[in-house]
Coordinates of C-alpha atoms (C1' of nucleotides) in Angstrom, one line a residue:
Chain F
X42 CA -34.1 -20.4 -96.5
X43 CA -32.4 -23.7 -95.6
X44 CA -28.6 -24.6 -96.6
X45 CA -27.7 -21.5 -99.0
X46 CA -25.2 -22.5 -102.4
X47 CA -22.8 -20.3 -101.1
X48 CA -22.2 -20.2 -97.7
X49 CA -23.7 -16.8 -95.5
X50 CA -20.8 -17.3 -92.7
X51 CA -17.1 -18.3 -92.4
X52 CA -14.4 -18.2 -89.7
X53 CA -13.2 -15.2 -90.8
X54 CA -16.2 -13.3 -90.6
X55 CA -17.7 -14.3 -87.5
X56 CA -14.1 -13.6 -86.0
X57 CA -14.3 -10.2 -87.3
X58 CA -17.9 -9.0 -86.8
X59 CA -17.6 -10.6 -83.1
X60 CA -13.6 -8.1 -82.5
X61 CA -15.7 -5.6 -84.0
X62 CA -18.3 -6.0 -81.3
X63 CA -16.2 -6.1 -78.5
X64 CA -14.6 -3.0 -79.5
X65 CA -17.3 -1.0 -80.0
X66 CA -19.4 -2.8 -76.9
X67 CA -17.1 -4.7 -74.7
X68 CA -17.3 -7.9 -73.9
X69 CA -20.6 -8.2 -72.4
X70 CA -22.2 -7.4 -75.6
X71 CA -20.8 -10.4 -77.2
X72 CA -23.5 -12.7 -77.1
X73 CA -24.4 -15.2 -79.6
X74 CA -27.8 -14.2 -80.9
X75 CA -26.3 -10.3 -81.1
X76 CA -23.5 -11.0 -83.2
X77 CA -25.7 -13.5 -85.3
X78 CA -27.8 -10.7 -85.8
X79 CA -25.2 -8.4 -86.9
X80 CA -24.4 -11.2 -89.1
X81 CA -28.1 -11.2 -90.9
X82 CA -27.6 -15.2 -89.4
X83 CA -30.2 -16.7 -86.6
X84 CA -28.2 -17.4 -84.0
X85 CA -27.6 -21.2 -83.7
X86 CA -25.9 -20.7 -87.0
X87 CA -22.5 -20.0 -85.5
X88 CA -22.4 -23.3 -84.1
X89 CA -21.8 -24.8 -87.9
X90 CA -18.4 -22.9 -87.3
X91 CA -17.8 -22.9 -83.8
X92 CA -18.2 -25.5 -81.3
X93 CA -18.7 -23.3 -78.5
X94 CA -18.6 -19.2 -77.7
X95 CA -15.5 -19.8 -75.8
X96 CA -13.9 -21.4 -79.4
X97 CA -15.3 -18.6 -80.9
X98 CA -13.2 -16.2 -78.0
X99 CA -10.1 -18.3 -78.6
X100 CA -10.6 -17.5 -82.0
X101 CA -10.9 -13.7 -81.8
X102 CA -8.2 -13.4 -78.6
X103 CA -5.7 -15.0 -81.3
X104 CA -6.3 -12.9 -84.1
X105 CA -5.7 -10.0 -82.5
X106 CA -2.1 -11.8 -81.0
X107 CA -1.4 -11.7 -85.0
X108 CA -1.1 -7.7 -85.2
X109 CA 1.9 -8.4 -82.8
X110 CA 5.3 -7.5 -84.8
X111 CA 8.0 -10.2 -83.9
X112 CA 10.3 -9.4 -86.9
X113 CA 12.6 -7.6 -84.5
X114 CA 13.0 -11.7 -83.2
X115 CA 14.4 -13.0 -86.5
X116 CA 17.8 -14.3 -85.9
X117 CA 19.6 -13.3 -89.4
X118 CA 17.8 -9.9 -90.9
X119 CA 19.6 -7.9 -88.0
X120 CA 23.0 -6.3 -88.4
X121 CA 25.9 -5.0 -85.2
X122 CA 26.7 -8.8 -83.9
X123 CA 26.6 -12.2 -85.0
X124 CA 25.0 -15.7 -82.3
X125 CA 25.4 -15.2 -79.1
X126 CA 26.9 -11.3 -79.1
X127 CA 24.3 -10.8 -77.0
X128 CA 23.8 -7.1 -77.1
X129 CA 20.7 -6.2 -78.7
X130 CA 18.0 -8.1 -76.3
X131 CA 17.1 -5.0 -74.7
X132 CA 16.2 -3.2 -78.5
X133 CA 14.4 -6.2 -79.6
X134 CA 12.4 -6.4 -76.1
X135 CA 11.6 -2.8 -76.2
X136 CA 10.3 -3.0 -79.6
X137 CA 8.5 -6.1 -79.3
X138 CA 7.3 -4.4 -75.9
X139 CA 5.3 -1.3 -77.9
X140 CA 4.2 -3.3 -80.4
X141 CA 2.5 -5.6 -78.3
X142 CA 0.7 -3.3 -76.2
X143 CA -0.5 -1.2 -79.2
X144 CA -2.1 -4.4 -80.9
X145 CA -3.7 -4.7 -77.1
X146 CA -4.6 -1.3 -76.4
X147 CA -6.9 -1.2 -79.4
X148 CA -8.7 -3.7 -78.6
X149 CA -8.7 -3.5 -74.6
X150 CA -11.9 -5.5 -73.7
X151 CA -10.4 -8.5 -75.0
X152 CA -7.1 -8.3 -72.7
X153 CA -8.7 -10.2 -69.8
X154 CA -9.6 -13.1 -72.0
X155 CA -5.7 -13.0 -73.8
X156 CA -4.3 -12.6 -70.4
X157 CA -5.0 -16.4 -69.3
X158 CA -2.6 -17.7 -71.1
X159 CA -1.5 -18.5 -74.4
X160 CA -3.2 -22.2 -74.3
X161 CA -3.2 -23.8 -77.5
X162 CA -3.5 -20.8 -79.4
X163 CA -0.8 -20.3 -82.2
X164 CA 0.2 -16.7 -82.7
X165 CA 0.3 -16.9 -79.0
X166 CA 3.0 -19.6 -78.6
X167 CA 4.8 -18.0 -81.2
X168 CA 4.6 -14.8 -79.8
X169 CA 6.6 -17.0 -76.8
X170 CA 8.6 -19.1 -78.7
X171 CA 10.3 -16.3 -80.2
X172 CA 10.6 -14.0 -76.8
X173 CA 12.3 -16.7 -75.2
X174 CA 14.5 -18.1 -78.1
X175 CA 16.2 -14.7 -78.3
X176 CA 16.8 -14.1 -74.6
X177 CA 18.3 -17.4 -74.9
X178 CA 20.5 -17.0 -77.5
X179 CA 21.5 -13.4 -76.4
X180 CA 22.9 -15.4 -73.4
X181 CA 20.2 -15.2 -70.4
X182 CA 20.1 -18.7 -68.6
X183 CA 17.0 -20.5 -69.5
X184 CA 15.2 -19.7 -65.4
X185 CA 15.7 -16.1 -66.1
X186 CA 14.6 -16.1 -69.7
X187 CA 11.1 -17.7 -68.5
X188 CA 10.9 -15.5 -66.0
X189 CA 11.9 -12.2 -68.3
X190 CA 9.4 -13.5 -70.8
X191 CA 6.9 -13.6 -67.6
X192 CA 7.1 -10.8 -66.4
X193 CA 7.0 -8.2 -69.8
X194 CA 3.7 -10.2 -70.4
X195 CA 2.7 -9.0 -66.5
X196 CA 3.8 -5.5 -67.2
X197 CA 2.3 -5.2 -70.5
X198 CA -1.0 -6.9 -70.5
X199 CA -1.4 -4.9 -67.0
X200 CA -1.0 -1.9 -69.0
X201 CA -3.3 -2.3 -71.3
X202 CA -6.2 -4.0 -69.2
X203 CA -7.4 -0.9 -67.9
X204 CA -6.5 2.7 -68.4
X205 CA -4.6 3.9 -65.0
X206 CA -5.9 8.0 -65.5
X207 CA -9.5 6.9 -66.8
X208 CA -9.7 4.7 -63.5
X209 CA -10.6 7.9 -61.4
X210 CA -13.5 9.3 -62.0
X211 CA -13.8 13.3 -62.9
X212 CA -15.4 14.4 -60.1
X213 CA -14.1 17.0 -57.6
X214 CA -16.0 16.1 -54.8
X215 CA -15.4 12.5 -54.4
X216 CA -11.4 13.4 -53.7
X217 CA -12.0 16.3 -51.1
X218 CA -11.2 16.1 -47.7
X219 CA -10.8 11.8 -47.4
X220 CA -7.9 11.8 -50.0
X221 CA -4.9 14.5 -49.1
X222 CA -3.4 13.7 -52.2
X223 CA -5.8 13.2 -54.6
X224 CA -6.9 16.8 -55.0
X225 CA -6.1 17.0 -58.7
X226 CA -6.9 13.3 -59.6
X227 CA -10.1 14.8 -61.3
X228 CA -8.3 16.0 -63.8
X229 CA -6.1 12.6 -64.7
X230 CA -9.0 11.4 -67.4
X231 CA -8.4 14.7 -69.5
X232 CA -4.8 13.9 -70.0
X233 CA -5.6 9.7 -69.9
X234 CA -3.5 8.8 -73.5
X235 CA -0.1 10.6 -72.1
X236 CA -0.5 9.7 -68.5
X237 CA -1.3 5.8 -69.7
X238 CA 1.5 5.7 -72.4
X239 CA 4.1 8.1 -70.3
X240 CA 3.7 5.4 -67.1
X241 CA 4.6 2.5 -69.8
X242 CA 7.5 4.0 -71.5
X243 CA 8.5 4.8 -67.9
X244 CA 8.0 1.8 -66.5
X245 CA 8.9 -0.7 -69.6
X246 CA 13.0 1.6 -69.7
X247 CA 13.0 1.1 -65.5
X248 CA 12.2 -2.2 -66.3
X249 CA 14.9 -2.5 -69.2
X250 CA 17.6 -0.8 -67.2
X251 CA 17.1 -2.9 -64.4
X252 CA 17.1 -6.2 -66.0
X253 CA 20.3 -5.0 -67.7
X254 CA 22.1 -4.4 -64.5
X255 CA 21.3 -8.0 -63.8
X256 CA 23.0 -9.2 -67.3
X257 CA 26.2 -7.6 -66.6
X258 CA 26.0 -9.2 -63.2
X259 CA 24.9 -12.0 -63.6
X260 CA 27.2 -13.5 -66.7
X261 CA 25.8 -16.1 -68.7
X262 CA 25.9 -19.2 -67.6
X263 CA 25.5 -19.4 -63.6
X264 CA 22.2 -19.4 -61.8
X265 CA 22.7 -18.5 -58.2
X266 CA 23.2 -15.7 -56.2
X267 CA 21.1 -13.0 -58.8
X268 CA 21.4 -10.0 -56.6
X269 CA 18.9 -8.7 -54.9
X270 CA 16.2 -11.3 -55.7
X271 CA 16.9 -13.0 -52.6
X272 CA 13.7 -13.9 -51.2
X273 CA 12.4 -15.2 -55.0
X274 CA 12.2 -19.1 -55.3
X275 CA 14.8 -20.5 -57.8
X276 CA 13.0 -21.2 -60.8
X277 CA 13.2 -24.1 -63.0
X278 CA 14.4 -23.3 -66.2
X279 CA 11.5 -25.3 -67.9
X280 CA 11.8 -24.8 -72.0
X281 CA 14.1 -26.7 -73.5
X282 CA 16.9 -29.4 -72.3
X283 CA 19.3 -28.5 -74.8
X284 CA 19.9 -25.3 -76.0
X285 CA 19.8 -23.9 -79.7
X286 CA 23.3 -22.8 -79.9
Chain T
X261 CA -42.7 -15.8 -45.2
X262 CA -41.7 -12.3 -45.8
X263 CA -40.3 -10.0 -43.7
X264 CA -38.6 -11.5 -41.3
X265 CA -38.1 -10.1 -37.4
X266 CA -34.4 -10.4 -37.8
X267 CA -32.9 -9.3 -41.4
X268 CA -31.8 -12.6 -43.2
X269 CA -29.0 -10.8 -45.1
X270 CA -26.6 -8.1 -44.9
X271 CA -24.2 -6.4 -47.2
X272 CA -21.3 -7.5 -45.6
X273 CA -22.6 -11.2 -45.8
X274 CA -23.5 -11.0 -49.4
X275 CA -20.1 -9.2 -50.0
X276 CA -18.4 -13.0 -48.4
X277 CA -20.7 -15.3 -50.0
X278 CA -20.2 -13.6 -52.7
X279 CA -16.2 -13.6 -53.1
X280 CA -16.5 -17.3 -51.8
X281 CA -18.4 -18.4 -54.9
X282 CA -16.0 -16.4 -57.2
X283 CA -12.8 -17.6 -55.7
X284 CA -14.2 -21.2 -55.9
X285 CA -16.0 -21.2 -59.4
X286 CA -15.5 -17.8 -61.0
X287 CA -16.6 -14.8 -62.0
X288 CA -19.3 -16.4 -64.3
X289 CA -20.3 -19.0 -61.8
X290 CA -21.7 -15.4 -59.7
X291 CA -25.3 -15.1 -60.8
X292 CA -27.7 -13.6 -58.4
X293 CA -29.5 -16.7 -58.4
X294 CA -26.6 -19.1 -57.8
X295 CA -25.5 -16.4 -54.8
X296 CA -28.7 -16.3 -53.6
X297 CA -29.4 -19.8 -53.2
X298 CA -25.8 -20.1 -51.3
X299 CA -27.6 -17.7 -48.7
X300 CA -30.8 -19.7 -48.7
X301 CA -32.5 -16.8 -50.2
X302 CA -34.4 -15.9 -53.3
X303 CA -32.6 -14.2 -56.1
X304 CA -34.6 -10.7 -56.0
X305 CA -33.7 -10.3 -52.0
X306 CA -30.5 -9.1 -53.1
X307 CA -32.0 -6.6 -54.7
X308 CA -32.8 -4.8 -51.0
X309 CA -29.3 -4.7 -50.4
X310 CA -27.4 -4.0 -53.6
X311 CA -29.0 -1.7 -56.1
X312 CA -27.1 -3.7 -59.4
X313 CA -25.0 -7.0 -59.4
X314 CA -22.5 -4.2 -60.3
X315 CA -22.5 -2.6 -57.2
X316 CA -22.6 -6.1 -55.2
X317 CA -19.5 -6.5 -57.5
X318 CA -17.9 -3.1 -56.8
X319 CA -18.2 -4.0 -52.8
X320 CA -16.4 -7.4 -53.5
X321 CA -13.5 -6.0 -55.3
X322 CA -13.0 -3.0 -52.4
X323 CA -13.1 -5.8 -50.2
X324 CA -10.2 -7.7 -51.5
X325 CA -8.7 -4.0 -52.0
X326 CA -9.2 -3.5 -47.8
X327 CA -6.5 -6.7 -48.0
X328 CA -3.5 -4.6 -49.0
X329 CA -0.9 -3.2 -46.3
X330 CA -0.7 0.5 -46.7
X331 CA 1.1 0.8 -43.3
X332 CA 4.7 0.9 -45.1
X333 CA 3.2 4.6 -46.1
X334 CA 2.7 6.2 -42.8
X335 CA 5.3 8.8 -42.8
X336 CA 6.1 9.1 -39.0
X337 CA 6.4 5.0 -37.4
X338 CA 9.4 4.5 -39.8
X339 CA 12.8 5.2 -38.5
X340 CA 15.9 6.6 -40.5
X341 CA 15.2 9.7 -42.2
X342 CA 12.7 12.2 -41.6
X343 CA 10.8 14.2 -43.9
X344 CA 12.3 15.1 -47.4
X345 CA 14.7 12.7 -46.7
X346 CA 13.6 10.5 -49.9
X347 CA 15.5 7.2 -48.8
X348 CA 12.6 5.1 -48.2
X349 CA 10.5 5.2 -51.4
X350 CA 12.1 2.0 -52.5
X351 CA 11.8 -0.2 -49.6
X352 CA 7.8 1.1 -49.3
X353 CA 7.2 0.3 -52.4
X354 CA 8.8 -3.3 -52.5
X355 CA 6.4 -4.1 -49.5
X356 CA 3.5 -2.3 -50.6
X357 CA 3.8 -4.3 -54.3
X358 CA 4.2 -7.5 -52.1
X359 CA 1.4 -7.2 -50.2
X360 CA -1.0 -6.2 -53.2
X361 CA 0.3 -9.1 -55.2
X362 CA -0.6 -11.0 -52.4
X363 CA -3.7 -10.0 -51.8
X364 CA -4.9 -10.5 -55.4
X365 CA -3.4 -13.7 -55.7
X366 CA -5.7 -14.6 -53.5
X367 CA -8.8 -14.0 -55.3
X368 CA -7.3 -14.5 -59.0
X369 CA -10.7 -14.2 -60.5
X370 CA -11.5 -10.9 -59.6
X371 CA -9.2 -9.5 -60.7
X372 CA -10.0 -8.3 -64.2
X373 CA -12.5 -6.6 -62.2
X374 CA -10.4 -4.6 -59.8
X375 CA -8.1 -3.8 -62.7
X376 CA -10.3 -1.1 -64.6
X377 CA -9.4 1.3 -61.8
X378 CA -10.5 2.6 -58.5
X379 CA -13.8 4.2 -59.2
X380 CA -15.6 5.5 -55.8
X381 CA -14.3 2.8 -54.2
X382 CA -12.8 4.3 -50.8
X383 CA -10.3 1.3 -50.2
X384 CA -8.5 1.4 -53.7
X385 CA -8.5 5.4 -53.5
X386 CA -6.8 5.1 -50.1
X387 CA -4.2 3.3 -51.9
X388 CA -3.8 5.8 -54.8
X389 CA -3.8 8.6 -52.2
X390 CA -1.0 6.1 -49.9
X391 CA 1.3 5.3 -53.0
X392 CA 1.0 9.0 -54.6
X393 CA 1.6 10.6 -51.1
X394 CA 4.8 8.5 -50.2
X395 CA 6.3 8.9 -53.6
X396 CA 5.7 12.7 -53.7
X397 CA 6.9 13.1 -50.4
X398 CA 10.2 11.1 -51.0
X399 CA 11.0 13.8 -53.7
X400 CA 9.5 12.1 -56.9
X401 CA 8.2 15.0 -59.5
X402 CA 4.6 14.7 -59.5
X403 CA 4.5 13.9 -62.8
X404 CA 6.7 11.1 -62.2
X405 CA 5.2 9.8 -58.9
X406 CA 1.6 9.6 -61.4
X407 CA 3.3 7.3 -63.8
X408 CA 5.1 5.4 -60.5
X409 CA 1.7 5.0 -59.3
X410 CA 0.3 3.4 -62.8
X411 CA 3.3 1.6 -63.7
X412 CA 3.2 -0.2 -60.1
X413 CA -0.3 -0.9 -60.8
X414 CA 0.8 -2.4 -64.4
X415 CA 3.0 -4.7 -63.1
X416 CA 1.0 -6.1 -60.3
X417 CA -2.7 -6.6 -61.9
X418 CA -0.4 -7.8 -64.7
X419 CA 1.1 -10.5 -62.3
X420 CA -2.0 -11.0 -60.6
X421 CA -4.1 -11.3 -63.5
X422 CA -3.5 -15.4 -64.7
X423 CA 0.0 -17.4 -64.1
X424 CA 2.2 -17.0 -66.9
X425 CA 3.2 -20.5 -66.0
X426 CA -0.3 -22.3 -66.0
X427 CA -1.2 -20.7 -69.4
X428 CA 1.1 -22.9 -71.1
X429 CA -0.6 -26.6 -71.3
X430 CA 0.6 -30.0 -70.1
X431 CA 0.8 -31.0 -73.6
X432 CA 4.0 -32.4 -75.1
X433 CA 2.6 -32.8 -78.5
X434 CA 1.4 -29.1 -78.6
X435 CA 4.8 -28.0 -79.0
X436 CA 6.7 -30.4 -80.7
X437 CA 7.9 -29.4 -84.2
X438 CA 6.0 -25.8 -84.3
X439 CA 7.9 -23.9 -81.9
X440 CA 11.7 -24.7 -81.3
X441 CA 12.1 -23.6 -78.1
X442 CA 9.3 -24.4 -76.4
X443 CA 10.1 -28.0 -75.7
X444 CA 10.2 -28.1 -72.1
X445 CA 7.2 -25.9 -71.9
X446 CA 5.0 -28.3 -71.1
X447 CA 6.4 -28.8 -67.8
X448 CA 5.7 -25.0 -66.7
X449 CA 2.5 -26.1 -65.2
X450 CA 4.4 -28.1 -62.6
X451 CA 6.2 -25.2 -61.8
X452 CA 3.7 -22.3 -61.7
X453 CA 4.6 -21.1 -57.9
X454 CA 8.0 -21.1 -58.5
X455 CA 8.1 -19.6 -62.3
X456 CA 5.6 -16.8 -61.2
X457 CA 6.6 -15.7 -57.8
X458 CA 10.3 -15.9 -60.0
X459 CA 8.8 -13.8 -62.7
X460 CA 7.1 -11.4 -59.7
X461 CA 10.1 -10.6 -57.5
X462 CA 12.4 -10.1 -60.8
X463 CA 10.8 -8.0 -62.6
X464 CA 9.8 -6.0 -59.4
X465 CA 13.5 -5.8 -58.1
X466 CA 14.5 -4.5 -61.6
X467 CA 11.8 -2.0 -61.9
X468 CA 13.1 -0.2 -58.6
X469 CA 16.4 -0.8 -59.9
X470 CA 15.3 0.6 -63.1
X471 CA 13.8 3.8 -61.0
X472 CA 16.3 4.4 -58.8
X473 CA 18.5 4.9 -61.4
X474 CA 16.3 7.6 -62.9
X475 CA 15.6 9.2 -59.0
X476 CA 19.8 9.6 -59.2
X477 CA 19.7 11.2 -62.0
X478 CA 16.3 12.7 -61.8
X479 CA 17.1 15.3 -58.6
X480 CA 13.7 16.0 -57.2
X481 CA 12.2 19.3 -58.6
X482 CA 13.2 19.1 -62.6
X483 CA 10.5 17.9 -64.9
X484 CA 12.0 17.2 -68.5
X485 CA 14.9 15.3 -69.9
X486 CA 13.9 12.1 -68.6
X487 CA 16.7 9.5 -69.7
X488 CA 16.2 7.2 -72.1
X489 CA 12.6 8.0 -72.4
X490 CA 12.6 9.9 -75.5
X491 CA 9.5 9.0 -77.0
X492 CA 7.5 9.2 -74.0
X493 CA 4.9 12.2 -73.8
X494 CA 5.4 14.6 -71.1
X495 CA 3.0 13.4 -68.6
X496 CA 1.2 16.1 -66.6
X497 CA 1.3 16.3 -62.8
X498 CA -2.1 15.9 -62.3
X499 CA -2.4 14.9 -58.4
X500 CA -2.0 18.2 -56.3
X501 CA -1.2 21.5 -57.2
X502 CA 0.1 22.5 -54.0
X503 CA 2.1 20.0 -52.3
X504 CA 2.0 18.8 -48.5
X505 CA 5.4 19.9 -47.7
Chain Q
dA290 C1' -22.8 -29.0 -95.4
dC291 C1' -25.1 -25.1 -93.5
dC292 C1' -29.0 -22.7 -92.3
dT293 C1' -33.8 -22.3 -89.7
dG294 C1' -37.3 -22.1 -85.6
dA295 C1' -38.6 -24.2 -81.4
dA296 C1' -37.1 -25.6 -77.1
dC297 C1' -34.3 -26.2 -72.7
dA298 C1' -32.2 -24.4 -68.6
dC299 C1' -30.4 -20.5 -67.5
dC300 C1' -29.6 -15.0 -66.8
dG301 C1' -30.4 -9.7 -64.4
dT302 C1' -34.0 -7.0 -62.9
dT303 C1' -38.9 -5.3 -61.8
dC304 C1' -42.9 -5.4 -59.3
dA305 C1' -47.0 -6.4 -56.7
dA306 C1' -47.9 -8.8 -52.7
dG307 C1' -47.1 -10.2 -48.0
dT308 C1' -45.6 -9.2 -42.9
Chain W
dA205 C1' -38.0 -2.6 -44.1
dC206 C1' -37.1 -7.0 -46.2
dC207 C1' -38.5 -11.1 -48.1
dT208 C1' -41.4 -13.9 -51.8
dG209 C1' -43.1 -15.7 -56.5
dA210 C1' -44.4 -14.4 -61.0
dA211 C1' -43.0 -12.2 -65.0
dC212 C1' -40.0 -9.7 -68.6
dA213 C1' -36.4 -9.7 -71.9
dC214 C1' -32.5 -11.8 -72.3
dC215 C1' -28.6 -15.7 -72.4
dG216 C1' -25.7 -20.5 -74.5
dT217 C1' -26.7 -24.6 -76.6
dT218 C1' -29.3 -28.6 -78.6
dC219 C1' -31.9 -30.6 -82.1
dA220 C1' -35.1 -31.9 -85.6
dA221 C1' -36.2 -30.1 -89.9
dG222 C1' -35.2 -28.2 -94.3
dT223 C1' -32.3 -27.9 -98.8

DNA sequence: ACCTGAACACCGTTCAAGT
DNA sequence: ACCTGAACACCGTTCAAGT
């Protein structure tokens, strides 16, 4: 069999069969000539869809950027303050916050690939565009709205790269003696769902409160002097020249 | 040749060949061949020194791990307040999160590595056992001073992981039109030390804000009502049973 | 246009052979 | 004990050949 009449693979497909993979597999699995074969393709077949496996990445990477809910973003469709009330940041953050770690943390062997960057991949500069547009317009200068948009994508991908109680291994012996507080870490991986999401809800409110004690500080419009931040560099306020509103 | 008098190779000079190759070319540019040739060797002598290119890779990331400061947590060099006292956590913390970032700044491309958790590696259990210890001792729950641990964690893989500010390419066209307020974005690149150190010392000065407003509130022996985080599960205290104090 | 098998330069790892 | 070359089952990717 040459050229079929109707086409064996598509974008779509490959994209899914290759998440699939990873999923079930991690990355390592993801080679080529195995996901052809789960396909029913010979494996130089991809390459009528994809120029290269690391396309192919992009491709998967962004799809799974597309389960991440940014309705809570939309300007008009919320209620309790019109532009520039600049109250409800720290709602739409929080939500946009869960959802993007539960798109990641079901499919956590791809975060190391997503965490590079969003490059020219489109749900990802959306998922951007729309973080940093309503900082903006709830009235954080543009430096800190980069930054805030930074570092939630630090704090979130970092949750989701690697579970924090499956990390130590069940094994009474290894803690004994060397480790003087370690002596129940054994146990961590039993309980590894509410230890992983009660240290992100914990850590994504300390987060919230603490950048909210910086809003009420720091105003709107000035740049300097932001508290205890002292030894940070002044960061440029890099994306856009004039702002929306 | 074969055996020769004097060993050609050791662990510890595979372990800095090996880190040198990674921190130059990347993780994928680390074959055993490719190493091997950088120590004038052939590819299977590894093999007497490192059971798996998993275990060479295990001894690189404890390596960079040996890197991080852990002297902030030795409870008797520091001055004002002795034990139970539970002033300090904060200032320990801000150094020790310093120092890690530092260290895994460093070595960027191992870190996706390090991130899946300490394992048996005695350098990244140290700092588990370090972080744990001090917070415990400064009158965190246990519970608490678990998710401290993995939120810390979170944040500083997360940071460590790929520049938010490089992610974003040099491209002008790229965002023009699509995403309305990403217009300066290409110009992040420029910036990247500035916009992710920024992004760093932020969001790490607002998550001990963010904590310290719960270790107010919080007292030191009560376990529920946690503040605002009502949807968190109750983590357990899964460390020690019986405390060092 | 879209699939195939053969081929190229790579991988990690095993193993018998050398000293 | 510690190194070697040969070999195994893999990789990503190219390309001529088929329809």
């Amino acid at each position: 069999m040459a050229r079929p009449r109707t086409p064996l693979l598509s974008r779509e497909r490959i994209v899914e069969a290759a998440l699939a993979l990873v999923d079930a597999e991690g990355l390592e699995a993801l080679s080529t000539r195995r996901l052809a074969a789960e396909l029913s393709v010979s494996g130089p077949s991809l390459y009528n869809h994809f120029a290269t496996k690391d396309e192919l990445l992009d491709a998967v990477v962004d799809s799974v950027m597309g389960e991440v809910d940014l309705g809570m973003f939309a300007p008009d469709t919320r209620s309790g303050g019109g532009a520039g009330s600049g109250g409800d940041w720290r709602t739409a953050l929080r939500d946009w916050a869960r959802s993007y770690r539960a798109a990641l943390a079901g499919h956590p062997h791809i975060v190391p690939v997503l965490a590079q960057g969003p490059g020219r991949r489109p749900n990802a500069l959306r998922l951007a565009d729309a973080v940093y547009g309503c900082l903006v317009e709830a009235g954080w200068p543009r430096g800190q709205a980069t930054r805030i948009g930074a570092l939630m994508r630090y704090f979130i991908t970092g949750s989701a790269l690697g579970s924090f109680a499956a990390g130590f291994p069940e094994d009474v012996q290894l803690y004994a003696g060397d480790y003087p507080h370690l002596g129940e870490a054994h146990r961590l991986a039993e309980h590894r769902r509410a230890v992983d999401e009660g240290a992100f809800e914990t850590g994504l409110e300390a987060l919230l409160d603490g950048l909210a004690l910086r809003f009420e500080r720091g105003g709107t419009d000035h740049n300097g002097s932001e508290g205890p931040t002292a030894t940070a560099p002044t960061a440029p306020s890099p994306h856009s020249v004039s702002g929306p509103a």
